[in-house]
Amino acid sequence: MTLKDVYNKLLEKYGYQNWWPVHEGQNSIAEITFGAVLTQNTSWKNVEKALDNLIKHNMLDFEKVYYSDIEFLKELIRPAGFYNQKAKTLKAVSKLFLEKPHKDITREDLLSIKGVGKETADSILLYALNKPYFVIDAYTRRFLSRISLLSDKIDYDDYDSLQSFITQNIEMDLEVYKEFHALIVKHCKELCTKKPKCEICFFNCEVKITEGLKIEKRADS
DNA sequence: AGCCAGGCCAAGC
DNA sequence: GCTTGGCATGGC
């Protein structure tokens, strides 16, 4: 089974996820960028509340956020948690987007911002700026390590090596990158959960559940 | 009633 | 270098 087979199977089972943009008629680049920051270690439901607050106050906008009163900004994004640090990060990201033409914004530019790590940077690059960076997150690590599709030599905790391994084993295609990541998230919420539902999963992978909780590698294959 | 969510950073070994 | 704690809210 190739990575592309996995992608096709997920797509067949779950269909297109169409993550972004969420809100029609809004500044989708700002929405995606802010959403990527706000969702750090936070459920999307809470992010939605924060985004709704921003929309309500016409703040889905780099300039508005950059020049906003930070205490007010904190109040708006409060439901998304970690609001003290995220408010600063949103301002810093907005500054970058105001100062530099979007097409010239690089991964290094984003990573130099405090509060923006690799996953957030790659999410912004891929979904907001349409640049082919494959997003790695906790779900991707979990799913890919469980199906044991990649080389044994891969360190699933090393972001860069996992990312480059993936991009070397699937075609470079914006839509595939976007949809694949979204499908992995979907699958990890539905079946490949922390305590996986292998009995009803359509992948025959290397993981089985023993005694309800512990996960072990299968002896065979 | 904990535990967890689409991480990241800085301090402490 | 690697590990750990802090950051915060809301849903299940």
Coordinates of C-alpha atoms (C1' of nucleotides) in Angstrom, one line a residue:
Chain A
M1 CA 0.0 0.0 0.0
T2 CA 1.4 3.4 -1.0
L3 CA 0.7 6.7 0.7
K4 CA -1.5 7.6 -2.3
D5 CA -3.6 4.5 -1.7
V6 CA -4.1 5.5 1.9
Y7 CA -5.1 9.0 0.7
N8 CA -7.6 7.5 -1.8
K9 CA -9.1 5.2 0.8
L10 CA -9.6 8.0 3.3
L11 CA -11.1 10.2 0.6
E12 CA -13.4 7.4 -0.5
K13 CA -14.6 6.8 3.1
Y14 CA -14.9 10.4 4.3
G15 CA -15.2 12.5 1.2
Y16 CA -13.7 15.9 0.7
Q17 CA -13.3 17.8 4.0
N18 CA -13.2 21.3 2.5
W19 CA -11.7 22.8 5.6
W20 CA -11.0 26.4 4.6
P21 CA -12.2 29.0 4.2
V22 CA -15.0 28.4 6.7
H23 CA -16.9 31.7 6.4
E24 CA -18.0 33.0 3.1
G25 CA -17.5 36.6 2.2
Q26 CA -14.7 37.1 4.8
N27 CA -11.0 37.7 4.4
S28 CA -10.1 34.1 4.0
I29 CA -6.3 34.6 4.2
A30 CA -6.7 36.3 7.6
E31 CA -9.3 33.7 8.7
I32 CA -7.0 30.8 7.9
T33 CA -3.9 32.4 9.4
F34 CA -5.7 33.4 12.6
G35 CA -7.4 30.0 12.8
A36 CA -4.0 28.2 12.5
V37 CA -2.7 30.2 15.5
L38 CA -5.9 29.9 17.5
T39 CA -6.2 26.2 17.1
Q40 CA -2.9 25.4 18.8
N41 CA -3.7 22.7 21.3
T42 CA -7.3 23.8 21.2
S43 CA -10.5 22.2 19.9
W44 CA -11.8 23.7 16.7
K45 CA -15.2 24.3 18.4
N46 CA -13.5 26.9 20.7
V47 CA -11.6 28.4 17.8
E48 CA -15.0 28.9 16.0
K49 CA -16.2 30.9 18.9
A50 CA -13.2 33.1 18.8
L51 CA -13.4 33.6 15.0
D52 CA -17.1 34.4 15.4
N53 CA -16.2 37.1 17.9
L54 CA -13.6 38.5 15.5
I55 CA -16.1 38.6 12.6
K56 CA -18.7 40.2 14.8
H57 CA -16.3 43.1 15.4
N58 CA -15.0 43.2 11.8
M59 CA -11.6 42.1 13.0
L60 CA -10.8 39.3 10.6
D61 CA -8.3 41.7 9.1
F62 CA -4.6 42.0 9.6
E63 CA -4.6 45.8 9.9
K64 CA -7.5 45.8 12.4
V65 CA -5.8 43.2 14.5
Y66 CA -2.4 44.8 14.3
Y67 CA -3.7 48.2 15.5
S68 CA -6.3 46.8 17.9
D69 CA -6.1 47.3 21.7
I70 CA -4.5 44.1 22.9
E71 CA -6.8 43.7 25.9
F72 CA -9.8 43.9 23.6
L73 CA -8.3 41.4 21.3
K74 CA -7.7 39.0 24.2
E75 CA -11.4 39.3 25.2
L76 CA -12.5 38.4 21.6
I77 CA -10.2 35.3 21.4
R78 CA -10.7 34.2 25.0
P79 CA -12.8 31.1 24.1
A80 CA -9.8 29.7 22.3
G81 CA -7.6 29.6 25.4
F82 CA -4.0 30.7 25.9
Y83 CA -5.3 34.1 25.0
N84 CA -2.5 36.1 26.4
Q85 CA 0.1 34.6 24.2
K86 CA -2.1 34.0 21.2
A87 CA -3.1 37.7 21.2
K88 CA 0.6 38.7 20.9
T89 CA 1.1 36.1 18.2
L90 CA -1.8 37.3 16.2
K91 CA -0.4 40.8 16.2
A92 CA 3.0 39.7 15.2
V93 CA 1.6 37.6 12.4
S94 CA -0.5 40.5 11.2
K95 CA 2.5 42.7 11.2
L96 CA 4.3 40.3 8.9
F97 CA 1.3 40.1 6.5
L98 CA 1.1 43.9 6.4
E99 CA 4.7 44.4 5.7
K100 CA 5.5 41.8 3.2
P101 CA 3.8 40.8 0.0
H102 CA 2.0 37.5 0.7
K103 CA 3.7 35.7 -2.1
D104 CA 7.1 36.5 -0.6
I105 CA 6.4 35.3 2.9
T106 CA 8.6 32.3 3.7
R107 CA 8.6 29.6 6.3
E108 CA 11.5 31.3 8.0
D109 CA 9.6 34.5 8.3
L110 CA 6.8 32.7 10.0
L111 CA 9.1 30.6 12.3
S112 CA 10.8 33.7 13.5
I113 CA 7.6 34.8 15.1
K114 CA 7.2 33.8 18.8
G115 CA 4.2 31.5 19.0
V116 CA 4.5 30.1 15.5
G117 CA 6.1 26.7 15.3
K118 CA 6.5 24.3 12.4
E119 CA 3.0 23.0 12.3
T120 CA 1.4 26.5 12.5
A121 CA 3.8 27.8 9.9
D122 CA 3.1 25.0 7.5
S123 CA -0.6 25.3 8.0
I124 CA -0.4 28.9 7.1
L125 CA 1.8 28.3 4.1
L126 CA -0.3 25.5 2.8
Y127 CA -3.9 26.7 3.4
A128 CA -3.5 30.5 3.4
L129 CA -0.6 31.0 0.9
N130 CA -1.1 28.0 -1.3
K131 CA 2.5 26.8 -1.0
P132 CA 3.1 23.0 -0.9
Y133 CA 4.2 22.3 2.7
F134 CA 2.8 19.1 4.1
V135 CA 1.4 19.7 7.6
I136 CA 2.5 17.3 10.4
D137 CA 0.6 17.2 13.6
A138 CA 0.0 14.8 16.5
Y139 CA -2.7 13.1 14.5
T140 CA -0.4 12.6 11.6
R141 CA 2.2 11.1 13.8
R142 CA -0.2 8.7 15.4
F143 CA -1.9 7.6 12.3
L144 CA 1.3 7.1 10.2
S145 CA 3.1 5.3 13.0
R146 CA 0.2 3.0 13.5
I147 CA -0.2 1.9 9.9
S148 CA 3.5 1.4 9.8
L149 CA 3.6 2.3 6.2
L150 CA 6.8 4.3 6.2
S151 CA 10.3 3.0 6.7
D152 CA 11.3 1.7 10.1
K153 CA 14.0 4.2 10.1
I154 CA 11.7 7.1 10.4
D155 CA 11.6 8.9 13.7
Y156 CA 7.9 9.9 14.0
D157 CA 8.7 12.5 16.6
D158 CA 11.1 14.4 14.3
Y159 CA 8.9 16.8 12.4
D160 CA 11.3 17.5 9.5
S161 CA 12.2 13.9 8.7
L162 CA 8.6 12.8 8.8
Q163 CA 7.6 15.6 6.6
S164 CA 10.3 15.1 4.1
F165 CA 9.6 11.3 4.0
I166 CA 6.0 12.0 3.2
T167 CA 6.7 14.5 0.5
Q168 CA 9.2 12.1 -1.1
N169 CA 6.5 9.4 -1.2
I170 CA 3.6 11.3 -2.6
E171 CA 3.1 13.6 -5.6
M172 CA 3.5 17.3 -4.9
D173 CA 0.0 18.6 -5.3
L174 CA -1.6 21.4 -3.4
E175 CA -5.0 19.9 -3.2
V176 CA -3.7 16.5 -2.2
Y177 CA -1.6 18.1 0.6
K178 CA -4.6 20.1 1.9
E179 CA -7.1 17.3 1.7
F180 CA -4.8 14.6 3.0
H181 CA -4.0 16.4 6.2
A182 CA -7.7 17.2 6.7
L183 CA -8.6 13.6 6.1
I184 CA -6.1 12.3 8.6
V185 CA -7.5 14.6 11.2
K186 CA -11.0 13.3 10.4
H187 CA -9.9 9.7 10.6
C188 CA -8.1 10.3 13.9
K189 CA -11.2 11.8 15.4
E190 CA -13.5 9.0 14.1
L191 CA -11.5 5.8 14.4
C192 CA -7.8 6.2 14.9
T193 CA -8.4 7.8 18.3
K194 CA -6.1 7.6 21.2
K195 CA -7.8 4.4 22.1
P196 CA -8.3 3.2 18.6
K197 CA -11.4 1.5 17.2
C198 CA -9.6 -1.0 15.2
E199 CA -12.5 -3.5 15.1
I200 CA -14.5 -1.2 12.9
C201 CA -11.7 0.4 11.0
F202 CA -11.2 -0.2 7.3
F203 CA -7.4 -0.2 7.5
N204 CA -5.7 -3.4 8.4
C205 CA -2.8 -2.0 10.3
E206 CA -0.1 -2.9 12.6
V207 CA -1.8 -2.0 15.8
K208 CA -4.1 -4.0 18.0
I209 CA -5.7 -3.3 21.3
T210 CA -4.8 -5.5 24.2
E211 CA -6.8 -5.5 27.4
G212 CA -8.8 -2.5 26.3
L213 CA -6.2 0.1 26.7
K214 CA -2.6 -0.7 25.8
I215 CA -1.7 -0.6 22.3
E216 CA 0.9 -3.0 20.9
K217 CA 2.4 -3.8 17.7
R218 CA 1.3 -6.9 16.1
A219 CA 3.8 -9.8 16.1
D220 CA 3.2 -10.6 12.4
S221 CA 3.8 -8.5 9.3
Chain B
dA1 C1' -14.5 15.0 37.4
dG2 C1' -10.8 14.4 34.8
dC3 C1' -8.9 14.4 30.4
dC4 C1' -8.3 16.3 26.1
dA5 C1' -8.0 19.5 22.1
dG6 C1' -5.5 20.5 14.7
dG7 C1' 1.3 23.5 19.9
dC8 C1' 4.9 26.4 21.4
dC9 C1' 8.3 28.2 24.4
dA10 C1' 11.5 28.5 28.1
dA11 C1' 13.4 26.7 32.1
dG12 C1' 15.8 23.0 34.2
dC13 C1' 18.5 19.0 34.2
Chain C
dG1 C1' 20.9 18.1 23.9
dC2 C1' 16.4 16.2 25.9
dT3 C1' 12.5 16.5 29.3
dT4 C1' 9.1 19.1 31.8
dG5 C1' 5.8 22.6 33.1
dG6 C1' 3.0 26.5 31.9
dC7 C1' -0.3 28.4 29.1
dA8 C1' -6.7 28.6 29.4
dT9 C1' -11.0 27.5 27.7
dG10 C1' -15.0 24.5 26.9
dG11 C1' -16.8 19.8 25.7
dC12 C1' -17.4 15.1 26.6

